mmCIF file of C-alpha atoms in Angstrom:
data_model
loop_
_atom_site.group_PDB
_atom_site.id
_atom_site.type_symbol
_atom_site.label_atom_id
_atom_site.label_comp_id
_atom_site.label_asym_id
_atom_site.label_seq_id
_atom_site.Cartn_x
_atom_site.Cartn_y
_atom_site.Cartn_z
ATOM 1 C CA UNK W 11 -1.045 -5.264 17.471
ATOM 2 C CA UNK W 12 -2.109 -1.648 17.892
ATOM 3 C CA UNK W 13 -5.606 -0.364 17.727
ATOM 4 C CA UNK W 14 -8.122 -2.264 18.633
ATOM 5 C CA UNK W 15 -10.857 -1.980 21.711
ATOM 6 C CA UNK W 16 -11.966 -4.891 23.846
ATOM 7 C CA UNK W 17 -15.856 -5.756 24.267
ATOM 8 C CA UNK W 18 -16.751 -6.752 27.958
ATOM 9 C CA UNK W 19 -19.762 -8.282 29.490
ATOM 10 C CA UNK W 20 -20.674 -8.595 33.430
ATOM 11 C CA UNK W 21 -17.671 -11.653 33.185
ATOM 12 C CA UNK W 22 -15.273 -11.317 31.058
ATOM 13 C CA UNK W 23 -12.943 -9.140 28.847
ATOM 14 C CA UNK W 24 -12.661 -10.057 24.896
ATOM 15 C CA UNK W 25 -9.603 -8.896 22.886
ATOM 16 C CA UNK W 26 -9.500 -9.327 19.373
ATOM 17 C CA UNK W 27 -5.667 -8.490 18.048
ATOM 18 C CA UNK W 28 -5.152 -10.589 15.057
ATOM 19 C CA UNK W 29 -3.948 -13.595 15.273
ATOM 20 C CA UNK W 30 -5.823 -14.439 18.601
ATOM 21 C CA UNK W 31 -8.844 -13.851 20.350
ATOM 22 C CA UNK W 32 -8.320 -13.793 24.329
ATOM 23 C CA UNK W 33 -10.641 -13.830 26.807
ATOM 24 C CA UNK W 34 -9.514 -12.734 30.133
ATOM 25 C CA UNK W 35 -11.241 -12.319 33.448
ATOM 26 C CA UNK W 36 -11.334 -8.548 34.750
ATOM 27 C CA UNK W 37 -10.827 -9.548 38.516
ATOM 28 C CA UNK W 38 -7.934 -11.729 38.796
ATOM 29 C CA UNK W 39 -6.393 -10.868 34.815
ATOM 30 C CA UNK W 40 -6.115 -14.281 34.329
ATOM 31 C CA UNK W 41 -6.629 -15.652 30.661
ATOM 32 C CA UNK W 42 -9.547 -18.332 30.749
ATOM 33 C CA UNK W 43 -9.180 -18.922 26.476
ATOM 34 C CA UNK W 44 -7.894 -17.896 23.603
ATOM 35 C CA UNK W 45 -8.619 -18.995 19.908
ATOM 36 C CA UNK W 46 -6.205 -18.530 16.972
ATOM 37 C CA UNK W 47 -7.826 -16.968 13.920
ATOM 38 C CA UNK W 48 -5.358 -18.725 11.546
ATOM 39 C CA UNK W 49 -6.272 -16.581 8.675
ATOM 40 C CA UNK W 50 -5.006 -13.542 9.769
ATOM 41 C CA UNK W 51 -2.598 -11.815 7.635
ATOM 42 C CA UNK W 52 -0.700 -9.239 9.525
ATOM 43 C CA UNK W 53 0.276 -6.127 7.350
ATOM 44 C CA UNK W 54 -0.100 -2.871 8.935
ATOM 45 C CA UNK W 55 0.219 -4.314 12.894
ATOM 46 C CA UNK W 56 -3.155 -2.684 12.923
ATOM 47 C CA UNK W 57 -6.801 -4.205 14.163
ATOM 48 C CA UNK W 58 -8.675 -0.893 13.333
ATOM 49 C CA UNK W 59 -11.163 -1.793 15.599
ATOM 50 C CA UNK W 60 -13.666 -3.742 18.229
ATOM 51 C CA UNK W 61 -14.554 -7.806 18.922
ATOM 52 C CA UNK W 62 -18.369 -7.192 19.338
ATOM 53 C CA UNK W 63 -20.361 -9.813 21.453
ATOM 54 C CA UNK W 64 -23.076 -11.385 20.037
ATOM 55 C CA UNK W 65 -25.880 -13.960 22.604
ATOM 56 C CA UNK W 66 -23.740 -15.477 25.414
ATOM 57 C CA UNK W 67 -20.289 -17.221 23.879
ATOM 58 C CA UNK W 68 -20.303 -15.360 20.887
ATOM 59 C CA UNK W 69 -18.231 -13.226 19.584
ATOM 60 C CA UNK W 70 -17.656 -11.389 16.294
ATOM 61 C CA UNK W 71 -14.720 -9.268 15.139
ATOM 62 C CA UNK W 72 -12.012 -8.571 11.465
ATOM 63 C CA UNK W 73 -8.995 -7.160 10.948
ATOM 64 C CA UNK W 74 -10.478 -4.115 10.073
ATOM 65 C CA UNK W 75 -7.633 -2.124 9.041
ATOM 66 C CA UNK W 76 -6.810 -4.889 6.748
ATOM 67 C CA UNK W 77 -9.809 -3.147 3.896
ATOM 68 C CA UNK W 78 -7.387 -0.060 3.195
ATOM 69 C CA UNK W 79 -4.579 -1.497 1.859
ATOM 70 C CA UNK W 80 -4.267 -2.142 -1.945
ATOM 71 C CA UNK W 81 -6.640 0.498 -2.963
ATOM 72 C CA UNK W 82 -9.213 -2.915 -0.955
ATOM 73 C CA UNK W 83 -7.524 -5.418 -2.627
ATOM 74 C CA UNK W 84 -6.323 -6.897 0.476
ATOM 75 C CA UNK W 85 -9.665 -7.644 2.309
ATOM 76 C CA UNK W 86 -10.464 -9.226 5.008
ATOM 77 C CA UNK W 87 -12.645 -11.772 6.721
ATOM 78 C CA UNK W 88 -15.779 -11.405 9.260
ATOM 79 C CA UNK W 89 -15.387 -14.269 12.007
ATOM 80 C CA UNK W 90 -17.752 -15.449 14.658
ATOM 81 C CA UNK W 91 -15.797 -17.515 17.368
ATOM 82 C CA UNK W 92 -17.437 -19.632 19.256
ATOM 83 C CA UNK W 93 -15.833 -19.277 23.227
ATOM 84 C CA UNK W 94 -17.199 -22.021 24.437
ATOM 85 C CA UNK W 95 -16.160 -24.902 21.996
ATOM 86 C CA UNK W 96 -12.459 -22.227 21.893
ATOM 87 C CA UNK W 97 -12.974 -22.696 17.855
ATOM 88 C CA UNK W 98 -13.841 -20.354 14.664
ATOM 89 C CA UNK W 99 -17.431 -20.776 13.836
ATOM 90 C CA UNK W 100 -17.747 -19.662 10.820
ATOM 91 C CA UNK W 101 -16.045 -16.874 8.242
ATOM 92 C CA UNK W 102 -16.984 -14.519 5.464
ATOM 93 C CA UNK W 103 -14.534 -13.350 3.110
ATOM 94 C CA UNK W 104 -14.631 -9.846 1.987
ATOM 95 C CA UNK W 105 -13.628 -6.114 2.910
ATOM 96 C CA UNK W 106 -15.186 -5.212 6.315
ATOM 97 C CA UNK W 107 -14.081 -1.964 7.326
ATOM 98 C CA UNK W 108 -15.533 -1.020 10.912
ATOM 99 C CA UNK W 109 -16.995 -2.439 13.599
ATOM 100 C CA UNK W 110 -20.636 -3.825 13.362
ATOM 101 C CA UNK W 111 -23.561 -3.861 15.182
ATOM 102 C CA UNK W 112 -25.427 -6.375 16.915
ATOM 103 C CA UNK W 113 -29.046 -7.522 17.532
ATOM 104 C CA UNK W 114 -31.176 -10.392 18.733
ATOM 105 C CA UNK W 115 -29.457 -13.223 16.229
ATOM 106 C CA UNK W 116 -28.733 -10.395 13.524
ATOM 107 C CA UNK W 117 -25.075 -9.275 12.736
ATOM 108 C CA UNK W 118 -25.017 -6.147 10.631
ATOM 109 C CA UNK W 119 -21.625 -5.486 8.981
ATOM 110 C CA UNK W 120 -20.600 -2.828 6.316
ATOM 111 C CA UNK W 121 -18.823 -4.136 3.575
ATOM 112 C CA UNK W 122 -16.985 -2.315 0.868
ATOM 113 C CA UNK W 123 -16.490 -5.368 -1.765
ATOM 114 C CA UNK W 124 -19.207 -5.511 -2.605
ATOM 115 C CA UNK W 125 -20.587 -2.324 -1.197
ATOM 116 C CA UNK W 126 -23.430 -2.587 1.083
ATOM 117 C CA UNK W 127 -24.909 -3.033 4.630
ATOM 118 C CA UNK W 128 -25.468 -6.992 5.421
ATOM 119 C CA UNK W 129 -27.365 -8.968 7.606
ATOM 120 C CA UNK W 130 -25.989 -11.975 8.791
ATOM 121 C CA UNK W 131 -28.054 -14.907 10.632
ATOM 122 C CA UNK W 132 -25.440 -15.123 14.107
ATOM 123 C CA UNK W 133 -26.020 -18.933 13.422
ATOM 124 C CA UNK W 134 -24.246 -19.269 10.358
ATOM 125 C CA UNK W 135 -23.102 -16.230 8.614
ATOM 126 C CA UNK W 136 -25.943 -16.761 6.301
ATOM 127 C CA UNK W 137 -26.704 -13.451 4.534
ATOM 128 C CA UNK W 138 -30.557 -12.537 5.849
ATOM 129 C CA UNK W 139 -30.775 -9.329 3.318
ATOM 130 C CA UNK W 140 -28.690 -6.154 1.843
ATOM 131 C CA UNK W 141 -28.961 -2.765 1.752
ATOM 132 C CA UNK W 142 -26.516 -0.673 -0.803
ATOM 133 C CA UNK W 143 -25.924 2.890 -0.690
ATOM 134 C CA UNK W 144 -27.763 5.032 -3.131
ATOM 135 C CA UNK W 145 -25.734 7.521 -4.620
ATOM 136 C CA UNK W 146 -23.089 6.568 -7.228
ATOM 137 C CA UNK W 147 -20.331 8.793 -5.250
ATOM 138 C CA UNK W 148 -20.626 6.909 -2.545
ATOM 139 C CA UNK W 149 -17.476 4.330 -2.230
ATOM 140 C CA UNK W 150 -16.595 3.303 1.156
ATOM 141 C CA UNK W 151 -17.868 3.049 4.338
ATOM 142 C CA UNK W 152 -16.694 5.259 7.171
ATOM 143 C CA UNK W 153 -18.361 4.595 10.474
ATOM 144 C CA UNK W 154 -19.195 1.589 12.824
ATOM 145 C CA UNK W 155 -23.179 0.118 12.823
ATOM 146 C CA UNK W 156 -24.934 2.046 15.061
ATOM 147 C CA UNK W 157 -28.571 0.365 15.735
ATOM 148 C CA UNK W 158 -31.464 1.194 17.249
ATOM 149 C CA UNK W 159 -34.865 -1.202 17.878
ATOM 150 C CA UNK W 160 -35.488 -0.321 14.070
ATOM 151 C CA UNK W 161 -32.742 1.414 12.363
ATOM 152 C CA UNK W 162 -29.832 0.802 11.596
ATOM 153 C CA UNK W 163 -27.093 3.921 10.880
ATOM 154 C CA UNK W 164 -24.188 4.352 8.506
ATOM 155 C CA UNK W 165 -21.483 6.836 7.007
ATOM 156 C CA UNK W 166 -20.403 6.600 3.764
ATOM 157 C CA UNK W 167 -17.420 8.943 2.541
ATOM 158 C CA UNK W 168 -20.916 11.159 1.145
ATOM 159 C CA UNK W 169 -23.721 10.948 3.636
ATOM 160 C CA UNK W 170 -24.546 8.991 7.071
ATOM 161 C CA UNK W 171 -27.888 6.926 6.096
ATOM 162 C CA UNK W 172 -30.634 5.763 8.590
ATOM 163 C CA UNK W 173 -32.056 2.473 6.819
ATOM 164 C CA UNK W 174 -34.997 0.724 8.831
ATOM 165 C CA UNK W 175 -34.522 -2.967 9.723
ATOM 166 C CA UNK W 176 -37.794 -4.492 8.889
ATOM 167 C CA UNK W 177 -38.554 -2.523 5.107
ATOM 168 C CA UNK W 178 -34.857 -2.578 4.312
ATOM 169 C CA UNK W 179 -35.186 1.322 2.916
ATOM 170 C CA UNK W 180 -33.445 4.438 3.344
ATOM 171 C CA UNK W 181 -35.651 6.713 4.992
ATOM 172 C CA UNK W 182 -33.258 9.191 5.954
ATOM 173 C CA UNK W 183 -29.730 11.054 5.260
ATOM 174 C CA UNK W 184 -27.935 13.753 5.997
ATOM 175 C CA UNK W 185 -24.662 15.105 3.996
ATOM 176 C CA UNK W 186 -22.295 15.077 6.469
ATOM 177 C CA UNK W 187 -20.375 12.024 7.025
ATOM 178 C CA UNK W 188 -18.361 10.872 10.110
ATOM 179 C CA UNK W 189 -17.788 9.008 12.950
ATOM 180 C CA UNK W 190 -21.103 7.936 14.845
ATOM 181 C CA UNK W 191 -22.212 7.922 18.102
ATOM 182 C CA UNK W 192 -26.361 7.457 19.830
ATOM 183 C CA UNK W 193 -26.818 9.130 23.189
ATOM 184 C CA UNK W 194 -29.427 7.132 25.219
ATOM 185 C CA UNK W 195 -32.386 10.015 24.378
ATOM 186 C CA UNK W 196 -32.047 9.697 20.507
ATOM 187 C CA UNK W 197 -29.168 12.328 19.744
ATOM 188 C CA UNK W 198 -27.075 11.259 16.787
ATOM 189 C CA UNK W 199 -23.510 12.435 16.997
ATOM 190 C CA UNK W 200 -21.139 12.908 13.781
ATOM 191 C CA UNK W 201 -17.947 13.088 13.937
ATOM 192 C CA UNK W 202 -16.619 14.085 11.141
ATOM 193 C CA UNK W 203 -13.918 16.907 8.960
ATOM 194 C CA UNK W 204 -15.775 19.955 10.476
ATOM 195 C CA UNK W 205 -17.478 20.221 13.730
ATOM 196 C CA UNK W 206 -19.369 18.101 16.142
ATOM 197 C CA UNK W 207 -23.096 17.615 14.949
ATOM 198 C CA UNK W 208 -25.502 16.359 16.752
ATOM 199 C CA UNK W 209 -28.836 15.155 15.512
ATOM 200 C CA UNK W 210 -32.168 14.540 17.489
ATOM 201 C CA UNK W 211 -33.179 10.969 15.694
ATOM 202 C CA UNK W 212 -36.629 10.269 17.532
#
């Protein structure tokens, strides 16, 4: 499988590429587990993506590119494996496109079917609350989750969205939609058709 990015922490390496999860150790390169995610359907030989760690032993990840075939009728599924018990926790069915974000027990996931920024209890993939993008033009999601201690930020194909985590509300846009990165002192980098802009956030 082609594109996809591992997630590390201070003791080991994660790899998500479809049909497996590995976990490997960065001195030696030895592989200490891997877990099948049997519901993988390989199409493009494309992950699209990132496994994202979650609290210690968790880790999250889809197939990603899976959500643009079939005009989204293809799909996808959102998995938590558990490392230490080397099993799937738990799945949601649906059309993730990008990489989410994580925070203290929360995963927050964009998903296209139906359309809207989740949060989902780490536990058990319970669905905490929504948020749905506001404008009837927008259709897709284009960026990965980038979170702060109280927002969370989003691309759709229109506008990237700040939506804060504890009233659930927009409470800030800006038309230019991209790729997203957060600099450590607040600046808000899009990536997107045009040139690089860069936003001060705080």
């Amino acid at each position: 499988q082609s594109a996809w990015t591992p997630a590390a922490d201070a003791d080991r390496v994660y790899a998500y590429t479809g049909h497996t999860l590995t976990v490997v150790n960065p001195i030696t390169g030895a592989v200490d587990a891997t877990i099948a995610d049997v519901t993988f359907q390989n199409y493009i030989y494309e992950v699209g993506g990132s496994a994202v760690l979650g609290a210690p032993g968790s880790v999250f990840a889809a197939a990603y590119a899976n959500t643009f075939l079939n005009g989204g009728g293809i799909g996808n599924r959102l998995l938590r494996f558990d490392v230490p018990s080397r099993s799937v926790a738990w799945q949601i069915t649906g059309n993730y496109p990008t990489t989410p974000g994580y925070k203290a027990g929360v995963l927050y996931a964009t998903n296209n079917t139906p359309l809207r920024l989740e949060a989902r209890a780490e536990s058990n993939g319970n669905l905490l609350w929504s948020w749905t993008p506001p404008l009837a033009g927008d259709t897709g999601f284009i960026s990965e989750v980038v979170l702060t201690n109280t927002m969370a930020f989003v691309s759709t194909n229109l506008n990237v969205y700040g939506i804060d985590l504890a009233t659930h509300d927009t409470v800030w846009s800006y038309p230019f939609p991209g790729s997203l990165a957060l600099s450590r002192n607040g600046i808000l980098y899009i990536q997107g058709a045009g040139p690089l802009t860069a936003i001060n956030v705080r």
